[in-house]
Amino acid sequence: MSKDNQTRPPVGSIREEGCYPIDLTGPGSHTLVIQSGVGSLSVGPSRLGKKADLHVAPDAKIDWTVFDAFSTPAGSPWPRYLRYTGSDAGFFDWAQRRPIEEMTWAPILSADTVVDASRSNLNSLHIEMNPSGGRLTLKLPKRCFLLGVSGDLSRFSGTGDMPSSLTLAPRTGRRKNDTPFLMPDLGELHQVTSLALHHAPLGQPISLAFLSRFPNLNSLHLRGNFCDMDLLARHSRLTDLELRFMPDLEGFPSLNAWPSLDTLIAYNVEESEGKRLKQEMKTRAKTRPWAGHASVSQLRKPEWWTAEFGRPFSSWPKHLAKLANEAYNVALANLAQARSLAEAEAAITAFTMRFNTLKGIETTEREDLAEAVWQLSQADHLVGQPITEDMALRWFDAARKY
């Protein structure tokens, strides 16, 4: 499949599984493996290992049109879901004539970059901003689409037409007792009417004060740990409100604050305020029936949150999470018997070294293990003096090979 279009298969002609040479970054540079029932493709640097189906250098120039020849058995463009880590924004030009159903881009930018995607045809676009590198300014597609931005939100700005829905997942601290996180200025994106905020249930709380910058909101979906809940009452135009995996609803307004509310979903929320919310939902139904779905369910006691989300392995693959929790339990038991700093160090060192021979320990997992070491340092012991965070992390760094 060379770059000479005359020798390429016709558009959408390849629908069968198999191995196909493609000119992704040069003549015959890659072999694409198509598997039955798989509609996704990941492209990125070799450091991603098996997380990327096709490895390319971060700054490689990519010929996205090589995928024109591929389609699903039903005849729609393949891949349906594309994930790319790198600096080449050429897929936006490609998407002007070849629709992309779902695109995830983790840009690797050495300098501030401006990209015009106004004529691109994307149903869903997710941008993952790393904490380093250049800023990204994106002129958004004119077509109605879904936009998600995660990571360091301060390094992203969107201009032009607004998405039909915006999802934000900022990178925050890991601890629920940290000072509340303040969202950065998002510029023109403040004009959206539908907003979703995704966050860890036991992570650093996000202050909802920033919602005052969103004057047009009629739909709001919250997931995770937030504070300043009373400020939600200012958004009296809400018609759709969802609350999921929220361990703290302190200060949550009465439902009377939203006279036009048609849909209410509260799922896996704290028990005390959840009971009050459930009663208000039933009372409201007697005076004005809910036009949409209304449900308050899975009310949780404080201990449930600790059991489900208290350890930093909840997002790990099941087999790795099982090993991590077993090692954590052993370290916890050893620390409970520790009577000296040397014995405490031995417990944390043994925990750390347990992962030296495991595959799949990358940056994210290393950060999770560092957090686990901090948690262990705060556990009960018989040492007779505190185990400081700096001390525990020195032991961790000295023992790890990842």
Short mmCIF file of C-alpha atoms in Angstrom, two decimals, residues 91-269:
data_model
loop_
_atom_site.label_atom_id
_atom_site.label_comp_id
_atom_site.label_asym_id
_atom_site.label_seq_id
_atom_site.Cartn_x
_atom_site.Cartn_y
_atom_site.Cartn_z
CA PHE A 91 -5.74 13.92 11.47
CA PHE A 92 -7.87 17.06 11.76
CA ASP A 93 -7.31 17.74 8.03
CA TRP A 94 -7.98 14.08 7.27
CA ALA A 95 -11.26 14.33 9.21
CA GLN A 96 -12.51 17.04 6.86
CA ARG A 97 -13.41 14.36 4.33
CA ARG A 98 -13.31 11.18 6.41
CA PRO A 99 -15.47 11.34 9.57
CA ILE A 100 -13.95 10.12 12.85
CA GLU A 101 -16.45 8.66 15.28
CA GLU A 102 -14.27 9.03 18.39
CA MET A 103 -10.79 10.58 18.60
CA THR A 104 -8.50 10.74 21.64
CA TRP A 105 -5.38 12.85 21.27
CA ALA A 106 -2.58 13.12 23.84
CA PRO A 107 -0.49 15.89 22.23
CA ILE A 108 3.27 15.97 22.74
CA LEU A 109 4.12 19.59 22.00
CA SER A 110 7.57 21.20 22.17
CA ALA A 111 6.10 24.68 21.67
CA ASP A 112 2.76 26.48 21.88
CA THR A 113 0.57 25.22 19.04
CA VAL A 114 -2.55 26.52 17.28
CA VAL A 115 -4.69 24.01 15.37
CA ASP A 116 -7.68 24.77 13.14
CA ALA A 117 -10.23 21.95 13.41
CA SER A 118 -13.20 24.08 12.40
CA ARG A 119 -13.93 22.01 9.28
CA SER A 120 -13.19 18.62 10.81
CA ASN A 121 -15.95 16.05 11.16
CA LEU A 122 -15.62 14.46 14.60
CA ASN A 123 -18.45 13.05 16.65
CA SER A 124 -16.39 12.91 19.85
CA LEU A 125 -12.98 14.44 20.62
CA HIS A 126 -10.99 13.95 23.82
CA ILE A 127 -7.78 15.88 24.52
CA GLU A 128 -5.36 14.62 27.20
CA MET A 129 -3.03 17.46 28.23
CA ASN A 130 0.29 16.45 29.79
CA PRO A 131 1.74 18.58 32.60
CA SER A 132 4.69 19.66 30.44
CA GLY A 133 5.29 20.99 26.94
CA GLY A 134 3.57 23.67 24.89
CA ARG A 135 0.04 25.01 25.15
CA LEU A 136 -2.64 23.92 22.69
CA THR A 137 -5.16 26.34 21.20
CA LEU A 138 -7.82 24.54 19.19
CA LYS A 139 -10.32 26.16 16.86
CA LEU A 140 -13.24 23.84 17.46
CA PRO A 141 -15.29 22.03 14.79
CA LYS A 142 -18.40 23.79 13.53
CA ARG A 143 -20.35 20.55 13.58
CA CYS A 144 -22.17 19.51 16.76
CA PHE A 145 -19.79 17.28 18.69
CA LEU A 146 -18.72 16.14 22.17
CA LEU A 147 -15.50 17.53 23.67
CA GLY A 148 -13.54 16.16 26.61
CA VAL A 149 -10.39 17.66 28.11
CA SER A 150 -8.35 15.98 30.85
CA GLY A 151 -5.02 16.54 32.60
CA ASP A 152 -3.51 20.01 32.87
CA LEU A 153 -6.49 22.12 31.76
CA SER A 154 -4.49 25.36 32.06
CA ARG A 155 -2.56 24.40 28.92
CA PHE A 156 -5.64 24.09 26.68
CA SER A 157 -7.99 26.64 25.17
CA GLY A 158 -10.82 26.14 22.71
CA THR A 159 -12.20 28.84 20.44
CA GLY A 160 -14.97 29.16 17.86
CA ASP A 161 -18.11 27.04 17.88
CA MET A 162 -19.01 25.46 21.20
CA PRO A 163 -19.40 21.68 21.63
CA SER A 164 -22.83 20.26 22.37
CA SER A 165 -21.35 18.88 25.59
CA LEU A 166 -18.09 19.49 27.47
CA THR A 167 -16.46 16.98 29.85
CA LEU A 168 -13.60 18.11 32.10
CA ALA A 169 -11.33 15.82 34.13
CA PRO A 170 -8.55 17.94 35.68
CA ARG A 171 -5.37 16.49 37.09
CA THR A 172 -5.54 17.14 40.84
CA GLY A 173 -3.95 15.97 44.06
CA ARG A 174 -4.71 12.52 45.38
CA ARG A 175 -5.77 13.34 48.94
CA LYS A 176 -9.22 14.38 50.09
CA ASN A 177 -7.81 16.61 52.84
CA ASP A 178 -5.78 18.77 50.44
CA THR A 179 -6.72 22.42 49.90
CA PRO A 180 -9.57 22.55 47.33
CA PHE A 181 -8.51 22.60 43.69
CA LEU A 182 -9.37 25.79 41.79
CA MET A 183 -10.20 25.31 38.13
CA PRO A 184 -8.25 27.45 35.64
CA ASP A 185 -9.85 29.96 33.27
CA LEU A 186 -11.26 28.11 30.26
CA GLY A 187 -11.99 31.14 28.08
CA GLU A 188 -14.68 30.70 25.45
CA LEU A 189 -15.56 27.22 26.72
CA HIS A 190 -17.47 28.92 29.54
CA GLN A 191 -20.30 29.44 27.04
CA VAL A 192 -21.30 25.76 26.86
CA THR A 193 -24.77 24.71 28.00
CA SER A 194 -23.91 21.12 29.01
CA LEU A 195 -21.01 20.34 31.36
CA ALA A 196 -19.69 17.18 33.02
CA LEU A 197 -16.95 17.11 35.68
CA HIS A 198 -15.15 13.84 36.36
CA HIS A 199 -12.92 13.38 39.39
CA ALA A 200 -11.73 10.73 41.85
CA PRO A 201 -14.15 10.12 44.76
CA LEU A 202 -11.41 10.44 47.39
CA GLY A 203 -9.09 12.85 45.58
CA GLN A 204 -8.40 16.52 46.25
CA PRO A 205 -11.80 18.26 46.34
CA ILE A 206 -12.66 20.56 43.45
CA SER A 207 -14.29 23.85 44.38
CA LEU A 208 -17.51 24.48 42.46
CA ALA A 209 -17.01 28.24 42.73
CA PHE A 210 -15.70 28.26 39.15
CA LEU A 211 -19.16 27.34 37.84
CA SER A 212 -20.06 31.03 38.15
CA ARG A 213 -18.17 31.47 34.85
CA PHE A 214 -20.74 29.25 33.08
CA PRO A 215 -23.84 31.46 32.67
CA ASN A 216 -25.63 29.23 30.15
CA LEU A 217 -25.68 25.87 31.94
CA ASN A 218 -28.84 23.80 31.73
CA SER A 219 -27.20 20.38 32.16
CA LEU A 220 -24.62 19.47 34.82
CA HIS A 221 -23.14 16.06 35.61
CA LEU A 222 -20.80 15.71 38.62
CA ARG A 223 -18.69 12.67 39.47
CA GLY A 224 -16.21 12.61 42.37
CA ASN A 225 -15.19 14.81 45.28
CA PHE A 226 -16.35 18.45 45.29
CA CYS A 227 -16.84 21.27 47.76
CA ASP A 228 -18.79 24.55 47.90
CA MET A 229 -21.90 22.60 46.94
CA ASP A 230 -24.18 25.42 48.12
CA LEU A 231 -23.08 27.49 45.11
CA LEU A 232 -25.04 25.15 42.82
CA ALA A 233 -28.17 27.06 43.83
CA ARG A 234 -27.02 29.94 41.64
CA HIS A 235 -27.69 27.86 38.52
CA SER A 236 -31.46 28.04 38.68
CA ARG A 237 -31.87 27.23 34.96
CA LEU A 238 -30.72 23.63 35.32
CA THR A 239 -33.03 21.06 33.74
CA ASP A 240 -30.69 18.06 34.06
CA LEU A 241 -28.57 17.21 37.12
CA GLU A 242 -26.56 14.04 37.78
CA LEU A 243 -24.50 13.20 40.88
CA ARG A 244 -22.36 10.05 40.79
CA PHE A 245 -19.76 8.60 43.17
CA MET A 246 -19.88 11.61 45.47
CA PRO A 247 -18.81 10.93 49.09
CA ASP A 248 -19.59 14.45 50.31
CA LEU A 249 -22.82 16.36 49.60
CA GLU A 250 -22.46 18.81 52.48
CA GLY A 251 -24.27 22.05 51.66
CA PHE A 252 -26.16 20.59 48.70
CA PRO A 253 -29.15 22.87 48.00
CA SER A 254 -32.81 21.97 48.23
CA LEU A 255 -34.31 20.81 44.94
CA ASN A 256 -36.46 23.93 45.08
CA ALA A 257 -33.39 25.81 43.83
CA TRP A 258 -34.07 24.43 40.34
CA PRO A 259 -37.72 25.00 39.42
CA SER A 260 -37.18 23.73 35.85
CA LEU A 261 -35.35 20.52 36.81
CA ASP A 262 -36.71 17.61 34.75
CA THR A 263 -34.03 14.94 35.31
CA LEU A 264 -32.29 14.00 38.57
CA ILE A 265 -29.91 11.08 39.01
CA ALA A 266 -27.97 10.50 42.22
CA TYR A 267 -26.04 7.22 42.19
CA ASN A 268 -23.48 6.07 44.76
CA VAL A 269 -23.65 9.17 46.94
#
